mmCIF file of C-alpha atoms and ligand atoms in Angstrom:
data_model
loop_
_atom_site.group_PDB
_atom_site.id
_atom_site.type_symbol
_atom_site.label_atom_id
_atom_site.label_comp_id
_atom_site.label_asym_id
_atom_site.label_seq_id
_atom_site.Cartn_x
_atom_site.Cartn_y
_atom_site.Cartn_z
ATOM 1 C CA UNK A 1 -3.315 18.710 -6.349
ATOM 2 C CA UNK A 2 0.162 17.539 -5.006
ATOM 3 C CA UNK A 3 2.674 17.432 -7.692
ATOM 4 C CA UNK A 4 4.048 14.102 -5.768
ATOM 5 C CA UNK A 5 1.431 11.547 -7.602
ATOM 6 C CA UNK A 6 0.924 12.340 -11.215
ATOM 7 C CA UNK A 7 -2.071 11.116 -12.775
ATOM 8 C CA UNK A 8 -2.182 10.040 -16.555
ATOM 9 C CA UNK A 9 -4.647 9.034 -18.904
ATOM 10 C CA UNK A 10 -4.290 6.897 -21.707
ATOM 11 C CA UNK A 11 -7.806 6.054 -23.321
ATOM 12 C CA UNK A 12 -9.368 3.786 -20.654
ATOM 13 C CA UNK A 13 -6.567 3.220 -18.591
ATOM 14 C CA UNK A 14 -6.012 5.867 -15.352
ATOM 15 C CA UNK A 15 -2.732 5.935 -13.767
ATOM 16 C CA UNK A 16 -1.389 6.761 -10.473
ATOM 17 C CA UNK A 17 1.983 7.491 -10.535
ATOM 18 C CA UNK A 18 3.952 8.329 -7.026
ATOM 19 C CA UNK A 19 6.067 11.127 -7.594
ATOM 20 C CA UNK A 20 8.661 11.820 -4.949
ATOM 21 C CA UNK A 21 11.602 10.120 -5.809
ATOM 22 C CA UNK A 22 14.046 11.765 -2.890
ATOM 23 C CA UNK A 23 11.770 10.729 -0.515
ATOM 24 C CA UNK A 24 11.501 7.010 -1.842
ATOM 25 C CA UNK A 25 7.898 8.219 -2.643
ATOM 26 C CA UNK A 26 6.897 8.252 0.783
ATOM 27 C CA UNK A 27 3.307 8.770 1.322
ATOM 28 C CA UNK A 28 2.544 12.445 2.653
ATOM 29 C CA UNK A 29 -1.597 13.403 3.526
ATOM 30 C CA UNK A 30 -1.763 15.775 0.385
ATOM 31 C CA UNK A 31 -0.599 12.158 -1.857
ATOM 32 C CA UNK A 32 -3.151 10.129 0.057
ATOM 33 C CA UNK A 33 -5.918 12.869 -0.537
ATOM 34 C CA UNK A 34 -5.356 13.157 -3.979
ATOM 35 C CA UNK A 35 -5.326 9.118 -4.345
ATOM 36 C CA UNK A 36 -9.068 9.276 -2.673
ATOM 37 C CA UNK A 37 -9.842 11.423 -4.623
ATOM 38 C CA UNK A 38 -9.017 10.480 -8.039
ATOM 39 C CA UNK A 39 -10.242 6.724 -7.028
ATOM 40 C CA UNK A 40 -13.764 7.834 -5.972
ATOM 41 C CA UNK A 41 -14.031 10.122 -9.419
ATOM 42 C CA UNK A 42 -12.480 7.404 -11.246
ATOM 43 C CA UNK A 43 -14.949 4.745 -9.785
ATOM 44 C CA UNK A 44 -17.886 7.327 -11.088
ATOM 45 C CA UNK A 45 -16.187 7.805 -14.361
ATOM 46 C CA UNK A 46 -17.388 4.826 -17.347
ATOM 47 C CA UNK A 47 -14.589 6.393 -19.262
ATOM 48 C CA UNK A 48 -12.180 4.889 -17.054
ATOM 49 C CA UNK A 49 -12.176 1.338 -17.098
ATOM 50 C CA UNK A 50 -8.962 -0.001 -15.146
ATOM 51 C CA UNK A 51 -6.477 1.664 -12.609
ATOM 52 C CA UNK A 52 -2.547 1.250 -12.844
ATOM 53 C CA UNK A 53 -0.413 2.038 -9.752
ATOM 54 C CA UNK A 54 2.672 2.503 -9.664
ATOM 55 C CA UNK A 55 5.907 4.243 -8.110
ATOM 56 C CA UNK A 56 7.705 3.750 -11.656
ATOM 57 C CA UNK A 57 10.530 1.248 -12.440
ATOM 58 C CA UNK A 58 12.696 1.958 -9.358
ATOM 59 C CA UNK A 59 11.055 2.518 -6.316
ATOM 60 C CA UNK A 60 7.430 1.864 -5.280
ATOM 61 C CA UNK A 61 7.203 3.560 -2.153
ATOM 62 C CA UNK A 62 8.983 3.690 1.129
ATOM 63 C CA UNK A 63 5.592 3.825 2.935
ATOM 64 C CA UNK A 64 3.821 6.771 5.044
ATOM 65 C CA UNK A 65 5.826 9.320 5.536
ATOM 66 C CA UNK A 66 7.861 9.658 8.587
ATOM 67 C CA UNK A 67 7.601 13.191 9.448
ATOM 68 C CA UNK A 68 3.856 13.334 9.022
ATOM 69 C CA UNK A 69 3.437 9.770 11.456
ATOM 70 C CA UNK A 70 5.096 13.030 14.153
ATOM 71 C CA UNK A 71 4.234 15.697 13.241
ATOM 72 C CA UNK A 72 0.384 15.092 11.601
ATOM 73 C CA UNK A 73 -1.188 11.211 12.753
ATOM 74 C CA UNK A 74 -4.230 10.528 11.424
ATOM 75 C CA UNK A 75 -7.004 11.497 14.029
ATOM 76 C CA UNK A 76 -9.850 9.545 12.688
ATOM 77 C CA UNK A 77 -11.376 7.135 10.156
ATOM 78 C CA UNK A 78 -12.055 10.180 8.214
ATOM 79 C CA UNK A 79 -8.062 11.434 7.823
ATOM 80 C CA UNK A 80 -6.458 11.132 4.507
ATOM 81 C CA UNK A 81 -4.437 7.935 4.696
ATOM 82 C CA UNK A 82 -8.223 5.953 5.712
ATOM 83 C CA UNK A 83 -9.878 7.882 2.524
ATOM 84 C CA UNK A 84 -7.388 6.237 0.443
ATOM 85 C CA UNK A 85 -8.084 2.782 2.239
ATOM 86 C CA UNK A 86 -11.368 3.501 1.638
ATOM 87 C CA UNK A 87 -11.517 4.495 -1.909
ATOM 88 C CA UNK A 88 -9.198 1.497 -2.955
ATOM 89 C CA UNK A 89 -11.267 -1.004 -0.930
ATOM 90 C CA UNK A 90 -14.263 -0.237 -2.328
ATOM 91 C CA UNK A 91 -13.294 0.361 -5.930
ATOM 92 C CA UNK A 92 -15.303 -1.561 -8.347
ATOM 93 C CA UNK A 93 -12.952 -1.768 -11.700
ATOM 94 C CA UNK A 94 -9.430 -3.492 -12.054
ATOM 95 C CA UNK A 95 -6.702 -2.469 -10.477
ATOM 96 C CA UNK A 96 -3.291 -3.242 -11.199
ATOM 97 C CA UNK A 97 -0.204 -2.815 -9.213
ATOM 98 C CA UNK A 98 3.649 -2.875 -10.904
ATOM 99 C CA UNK A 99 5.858 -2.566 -8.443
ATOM 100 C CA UNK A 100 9.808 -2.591 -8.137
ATOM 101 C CA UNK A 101 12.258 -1.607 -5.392
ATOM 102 C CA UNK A 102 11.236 -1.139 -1.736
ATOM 103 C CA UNK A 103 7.883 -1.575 -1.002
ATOM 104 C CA UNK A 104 7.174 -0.530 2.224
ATOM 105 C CA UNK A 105 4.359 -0.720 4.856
ATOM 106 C CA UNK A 106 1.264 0.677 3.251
ATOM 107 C CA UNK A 107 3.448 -0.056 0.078
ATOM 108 C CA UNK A 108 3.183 -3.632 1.076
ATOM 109 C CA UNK A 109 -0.314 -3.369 2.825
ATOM 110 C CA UNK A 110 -1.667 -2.273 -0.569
ATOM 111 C CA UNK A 111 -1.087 -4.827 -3.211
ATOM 112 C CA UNK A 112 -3.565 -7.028 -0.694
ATOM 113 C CA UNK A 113 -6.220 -5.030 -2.336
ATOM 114 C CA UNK A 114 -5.053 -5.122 -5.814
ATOM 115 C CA UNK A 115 -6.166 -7.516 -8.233
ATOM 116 C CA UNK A 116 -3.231 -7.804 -10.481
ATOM 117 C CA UNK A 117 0.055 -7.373 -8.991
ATOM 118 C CA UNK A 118 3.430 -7.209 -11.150
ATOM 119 C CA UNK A 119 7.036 -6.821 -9.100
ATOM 120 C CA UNK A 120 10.665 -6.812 -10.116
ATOM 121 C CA UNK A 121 12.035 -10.176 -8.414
ATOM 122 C CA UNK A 122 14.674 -8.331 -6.663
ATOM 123 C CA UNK A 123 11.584 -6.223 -5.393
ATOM 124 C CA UNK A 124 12.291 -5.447 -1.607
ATOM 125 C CA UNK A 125 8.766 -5.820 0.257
ATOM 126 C CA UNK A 126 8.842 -5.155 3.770
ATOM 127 C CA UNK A 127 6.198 -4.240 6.833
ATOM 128 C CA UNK A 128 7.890 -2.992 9.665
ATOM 129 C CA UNK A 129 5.327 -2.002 11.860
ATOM 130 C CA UNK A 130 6.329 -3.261 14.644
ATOM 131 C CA UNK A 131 10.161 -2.382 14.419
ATOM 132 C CA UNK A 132 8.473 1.245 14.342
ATOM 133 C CA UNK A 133 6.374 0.517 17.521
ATOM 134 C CA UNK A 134 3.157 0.320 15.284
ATOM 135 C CA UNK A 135 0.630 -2.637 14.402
ATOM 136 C CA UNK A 136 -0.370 -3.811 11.281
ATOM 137 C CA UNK A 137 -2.624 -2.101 8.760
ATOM 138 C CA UNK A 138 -4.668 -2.289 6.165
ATOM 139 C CA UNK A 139 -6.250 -5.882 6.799
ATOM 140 C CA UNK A 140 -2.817 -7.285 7.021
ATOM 141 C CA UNK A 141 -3.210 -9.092 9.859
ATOM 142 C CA UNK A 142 -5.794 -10.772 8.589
ATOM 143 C CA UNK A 143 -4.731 -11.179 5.044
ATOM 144 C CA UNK A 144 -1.162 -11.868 5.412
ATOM 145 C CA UNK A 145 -1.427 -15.318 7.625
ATOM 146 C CA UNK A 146 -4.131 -16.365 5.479
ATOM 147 C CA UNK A 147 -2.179 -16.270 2.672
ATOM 148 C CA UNK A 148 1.516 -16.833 4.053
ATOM 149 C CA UNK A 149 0.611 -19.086 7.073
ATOM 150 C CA UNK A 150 0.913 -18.256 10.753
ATOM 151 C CA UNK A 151 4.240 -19.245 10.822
ATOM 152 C CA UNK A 152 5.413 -17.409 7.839
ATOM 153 C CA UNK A 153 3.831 -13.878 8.201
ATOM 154 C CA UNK A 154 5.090 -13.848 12.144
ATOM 155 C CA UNK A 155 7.952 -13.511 10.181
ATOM 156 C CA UNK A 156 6.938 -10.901 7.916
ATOM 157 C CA UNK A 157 4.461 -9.017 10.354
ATOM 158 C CA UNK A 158 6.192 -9.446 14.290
ATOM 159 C CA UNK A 159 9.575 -9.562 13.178
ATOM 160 C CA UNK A 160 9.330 -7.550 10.092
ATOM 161 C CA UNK A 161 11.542 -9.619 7.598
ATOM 162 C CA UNK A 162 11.538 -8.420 4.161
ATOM 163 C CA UNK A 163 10.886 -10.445 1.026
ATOM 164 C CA UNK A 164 11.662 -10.098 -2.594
ATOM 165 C CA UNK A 165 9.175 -9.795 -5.326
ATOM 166 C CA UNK A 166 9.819 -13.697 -6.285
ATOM 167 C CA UNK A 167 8.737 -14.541 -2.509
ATOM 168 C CA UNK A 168 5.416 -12.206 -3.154
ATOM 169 C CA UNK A 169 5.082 -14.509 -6.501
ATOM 170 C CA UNK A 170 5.757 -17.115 -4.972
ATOM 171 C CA UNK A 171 3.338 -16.520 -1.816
ATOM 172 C CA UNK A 172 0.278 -15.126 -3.879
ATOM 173 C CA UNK A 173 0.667 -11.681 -3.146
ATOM 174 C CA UNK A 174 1.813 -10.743 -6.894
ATOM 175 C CA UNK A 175 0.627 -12.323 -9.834
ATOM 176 C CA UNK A 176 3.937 -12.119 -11.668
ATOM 177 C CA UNK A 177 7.734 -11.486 -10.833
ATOM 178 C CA UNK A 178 9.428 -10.233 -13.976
ATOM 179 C CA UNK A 179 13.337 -9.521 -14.393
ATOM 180 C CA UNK A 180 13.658 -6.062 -13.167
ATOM 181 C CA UNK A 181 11.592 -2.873 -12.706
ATOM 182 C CA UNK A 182 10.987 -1.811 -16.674
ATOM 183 C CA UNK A 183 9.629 -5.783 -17.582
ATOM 184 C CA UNK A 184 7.370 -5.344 -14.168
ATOM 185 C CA UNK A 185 6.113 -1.715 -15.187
ATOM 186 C CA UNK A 186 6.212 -3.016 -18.763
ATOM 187 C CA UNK A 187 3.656 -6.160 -17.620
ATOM 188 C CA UNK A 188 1.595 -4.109 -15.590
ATOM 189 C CA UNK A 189 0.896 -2.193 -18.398
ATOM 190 C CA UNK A 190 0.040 -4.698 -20.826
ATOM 191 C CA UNK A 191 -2.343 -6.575 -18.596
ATOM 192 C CA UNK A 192 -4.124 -3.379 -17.669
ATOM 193 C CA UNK A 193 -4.206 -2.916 -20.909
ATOM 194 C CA UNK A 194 -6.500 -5.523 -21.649
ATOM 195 C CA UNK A 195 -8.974 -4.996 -18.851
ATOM 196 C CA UNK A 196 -10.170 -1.952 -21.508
ATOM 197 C CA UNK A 197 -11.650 -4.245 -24.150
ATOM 198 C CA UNK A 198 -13.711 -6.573 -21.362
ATOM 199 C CA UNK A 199 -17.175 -6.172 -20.748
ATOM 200 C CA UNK A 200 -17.101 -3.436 -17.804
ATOM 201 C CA UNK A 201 -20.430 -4.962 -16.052
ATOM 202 C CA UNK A 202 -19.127 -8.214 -16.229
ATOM 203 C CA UNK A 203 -15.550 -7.286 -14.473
ATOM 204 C CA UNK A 204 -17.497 -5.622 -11.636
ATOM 205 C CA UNK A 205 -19.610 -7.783 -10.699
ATOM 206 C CA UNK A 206 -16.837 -10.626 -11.264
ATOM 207 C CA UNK A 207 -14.487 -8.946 -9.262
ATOM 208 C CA UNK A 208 -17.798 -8.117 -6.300
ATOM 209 C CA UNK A 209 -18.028 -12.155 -6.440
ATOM 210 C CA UNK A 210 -14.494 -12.542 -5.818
ATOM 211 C CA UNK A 211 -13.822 -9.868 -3.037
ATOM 212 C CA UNK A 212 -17.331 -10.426 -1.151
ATOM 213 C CA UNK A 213 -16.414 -13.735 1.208
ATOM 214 C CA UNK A 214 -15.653 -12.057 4.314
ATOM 215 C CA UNK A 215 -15.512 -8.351 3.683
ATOM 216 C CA UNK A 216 -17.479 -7.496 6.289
ATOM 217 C CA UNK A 217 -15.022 -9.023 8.584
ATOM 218 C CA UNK A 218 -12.364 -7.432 6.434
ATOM 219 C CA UNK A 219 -13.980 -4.107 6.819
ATOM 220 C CA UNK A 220 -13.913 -4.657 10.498
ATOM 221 C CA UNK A 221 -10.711 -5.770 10.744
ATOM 222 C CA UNK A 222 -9.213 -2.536 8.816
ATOM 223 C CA UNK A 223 -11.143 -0.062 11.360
ATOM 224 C CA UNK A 224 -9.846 -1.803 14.450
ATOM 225 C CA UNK A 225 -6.841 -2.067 13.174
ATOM 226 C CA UNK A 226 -6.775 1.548 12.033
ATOM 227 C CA UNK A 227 -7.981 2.663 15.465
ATOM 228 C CA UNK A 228 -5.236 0.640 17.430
ATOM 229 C CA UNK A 229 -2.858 1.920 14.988
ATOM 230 C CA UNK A 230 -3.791 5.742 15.887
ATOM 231 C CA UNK A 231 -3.524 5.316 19.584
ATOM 232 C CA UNK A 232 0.262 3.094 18.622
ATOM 233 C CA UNK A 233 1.072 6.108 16.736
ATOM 234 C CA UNK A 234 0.760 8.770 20.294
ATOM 235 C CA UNK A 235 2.624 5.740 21.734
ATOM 236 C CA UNK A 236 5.824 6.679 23.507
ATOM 237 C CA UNK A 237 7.288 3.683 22.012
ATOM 238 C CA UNK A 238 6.018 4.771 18.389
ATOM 239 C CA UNK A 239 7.473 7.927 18.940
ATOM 240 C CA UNK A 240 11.090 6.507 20.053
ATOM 241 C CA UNK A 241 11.384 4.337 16.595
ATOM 242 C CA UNK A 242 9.705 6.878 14.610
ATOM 243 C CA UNK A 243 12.016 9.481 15.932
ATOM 244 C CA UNK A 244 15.170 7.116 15.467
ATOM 245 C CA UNK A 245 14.345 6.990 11.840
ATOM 246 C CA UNK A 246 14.679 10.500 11.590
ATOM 247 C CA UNK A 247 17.645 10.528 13.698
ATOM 248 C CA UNK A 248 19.415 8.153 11.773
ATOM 249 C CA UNK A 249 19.923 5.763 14.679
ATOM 250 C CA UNK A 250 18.478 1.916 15.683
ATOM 251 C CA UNK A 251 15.593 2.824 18.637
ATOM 252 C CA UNK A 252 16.222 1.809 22.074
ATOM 253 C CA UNK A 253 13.168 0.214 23.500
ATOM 254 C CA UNK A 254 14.951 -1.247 26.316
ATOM 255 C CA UNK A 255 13.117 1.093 28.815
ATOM 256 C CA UNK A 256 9.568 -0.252 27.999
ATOM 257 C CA UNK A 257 8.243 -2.735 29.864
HETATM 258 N N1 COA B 1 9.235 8.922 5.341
HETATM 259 C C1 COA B 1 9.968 10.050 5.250
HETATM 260 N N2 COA B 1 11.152 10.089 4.640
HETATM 261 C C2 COA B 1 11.622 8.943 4.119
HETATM 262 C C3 COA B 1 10.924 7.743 4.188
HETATM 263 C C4 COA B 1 9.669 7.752 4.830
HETATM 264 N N3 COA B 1 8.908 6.681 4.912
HETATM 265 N N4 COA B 1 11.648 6.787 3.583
HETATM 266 C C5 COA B 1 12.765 7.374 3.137
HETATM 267 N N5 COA B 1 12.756 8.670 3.466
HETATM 268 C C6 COA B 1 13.775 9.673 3.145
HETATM 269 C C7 COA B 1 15.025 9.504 3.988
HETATM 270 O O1 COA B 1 14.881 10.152 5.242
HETATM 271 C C8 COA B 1 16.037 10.182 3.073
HETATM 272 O O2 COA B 1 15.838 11.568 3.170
HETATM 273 P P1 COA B 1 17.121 12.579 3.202
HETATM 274 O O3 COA B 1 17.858 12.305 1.920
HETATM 275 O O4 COA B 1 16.504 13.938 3.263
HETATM 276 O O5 COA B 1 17.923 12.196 4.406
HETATM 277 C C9 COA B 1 15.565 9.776 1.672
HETATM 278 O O6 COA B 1 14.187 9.479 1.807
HETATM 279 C C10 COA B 1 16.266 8.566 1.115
HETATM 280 O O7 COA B 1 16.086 7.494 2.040
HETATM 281 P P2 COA B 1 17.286 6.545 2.535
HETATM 282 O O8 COA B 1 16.861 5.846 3.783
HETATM 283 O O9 COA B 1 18.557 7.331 2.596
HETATM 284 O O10 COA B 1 17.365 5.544 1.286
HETATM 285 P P3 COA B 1 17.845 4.032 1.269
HETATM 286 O O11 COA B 1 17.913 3.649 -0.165
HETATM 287 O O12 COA B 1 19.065 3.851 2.131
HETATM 288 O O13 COA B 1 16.662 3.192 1.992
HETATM 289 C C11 COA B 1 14.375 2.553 2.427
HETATM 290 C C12 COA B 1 15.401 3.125 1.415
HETATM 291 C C13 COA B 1 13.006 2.672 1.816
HETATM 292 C C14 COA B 1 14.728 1.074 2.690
HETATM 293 C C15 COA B 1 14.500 3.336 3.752
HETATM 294 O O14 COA B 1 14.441 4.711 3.440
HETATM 295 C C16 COA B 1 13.406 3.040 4.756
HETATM 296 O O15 COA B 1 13.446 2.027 5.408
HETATM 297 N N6 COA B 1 12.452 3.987 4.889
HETATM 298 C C17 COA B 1 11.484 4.018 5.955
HETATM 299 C C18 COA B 1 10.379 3.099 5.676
HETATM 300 C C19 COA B 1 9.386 3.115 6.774
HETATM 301 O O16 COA B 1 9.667 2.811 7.922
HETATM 302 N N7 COA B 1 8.175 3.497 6.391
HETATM 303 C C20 COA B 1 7.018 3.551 7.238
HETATM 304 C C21 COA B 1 6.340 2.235 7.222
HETATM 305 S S1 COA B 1 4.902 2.200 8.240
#
């Protein structure tokens, strides 16, 4: 068990909590693994009867981790970061996202499979895949223009413009922008909360009804995505940006074609 994501109980409600605050919470393999892992027991568990995650009132996460992108890419549908896209894709109960700070990437990529979101307004949300020579993730590029526009999540997914927790309100990613990171934590909480006294077999199949137009094509989506994002990741221009990040310096792409 990684000491990076803590894992609490409180009666009916589980909670994820990233853990690995001087790395922004950046997402290691050992973080996703244990996600999958608690998800799928969680899923099997009738104790458990809503999820909560959550990087705590400051920071959500600053997305996969850099190093690991160079040093460990996922090699298959079957690597950690895809059992976590997995588990939280097909997870049958509530699950509830508070989120404040920067939201990065996956930390962005995410809340599109959450079904309550709660964000600080000055919440920084941002997907910079390109900018880091990747592609989007996660269904994104599926999910984002149908819910921002075309025009809109160009911005958001070509150019990769950051927006505040009121835009997410505002666009339908997040239910909710509250003041600052406790009140978003704080509401995240609360509604949760209230998922435990609902009739379980009712939420499932409620929330099956409202996730089942087009998840096959979702489902598709997320593999080809995830499959063009493995080979992006071996990419020399991947490596350049990636390797800038760690080098503390903008990446030069001007020798691509
Ligand atoms: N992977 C690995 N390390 C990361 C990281 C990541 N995704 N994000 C931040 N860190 C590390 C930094 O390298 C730094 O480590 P150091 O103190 O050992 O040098 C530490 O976390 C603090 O980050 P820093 O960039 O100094 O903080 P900041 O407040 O100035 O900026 C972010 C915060 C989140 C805006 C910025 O760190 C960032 O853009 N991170 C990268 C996000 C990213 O590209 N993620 C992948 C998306 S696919």
């Amino acid at each position: 068990m990684s000491e990076h994501v803590l894992v609490e109980r409180d009666a009916g409600l589980l909670t994820l909590r990233l853990n690995r605050p001087d790395k922004m919470n950046a997402l290691t393999r050992a973080m996703y693994s244990q996600m999958a892992e608690v998800l799928d027991a969680a899923d099997q568990d009738p104790c458990v009867r809503a999820v909560l995650i959550t990087g705590g009132a400051e920071c959500f996460t600053s997305g996969n981790d850099v190093a690991d992108f160079l040093q460990a890419p996922p090699t298959g549908m079957d690597s950690p970061v895809f059992q976590f896209m997995r588990a939280l894709f097909d997870f049958s109960k509530p699950v509830v996202a508070a989120v404040a700070g920067p939201a990065v990437g996956i930390g962005t990529t995410l809340l599109l499979h959450c079904d309550l979101v709660y964000v600080s307004r000055d919440a920084k949300l941002r997907t910079p895949f390109v900018n880091l020579g990747l592609c989007p993730e996660f269904g994104s590029s599926l999910l984002l223009p149908r819910l921002l526009g075309q025009a809109r999540a160009s911005e958001v997914l070509l150019l990769g413009e950051s927006f505040t927790g009121g835009q997410a309100a505002e666009w339908g990613i997040a239910s909710a922008a509250l003041e600052d990171g406790p009140s978003a934590l704080a509401k995240a909480r609360e509604m949760a909360l209230r998922f435990l006294d609902l009739a379980p077999s009712a939420l499932a199949v409620s929330k099956r009804l409202m996730r089942a137009p087009g998840r096959e094509e979702l489902r598709k989506v997320i593999e080809e995505e995830g499959e063009l994002f493995g080979q992006r990741l071996r990419s020399p221009e991947a490596i350049e940006a990636l390797s800038a990040f760690m080098q503390r310096r903008k990446p030069d792409f001007s020798k691509f074609a």
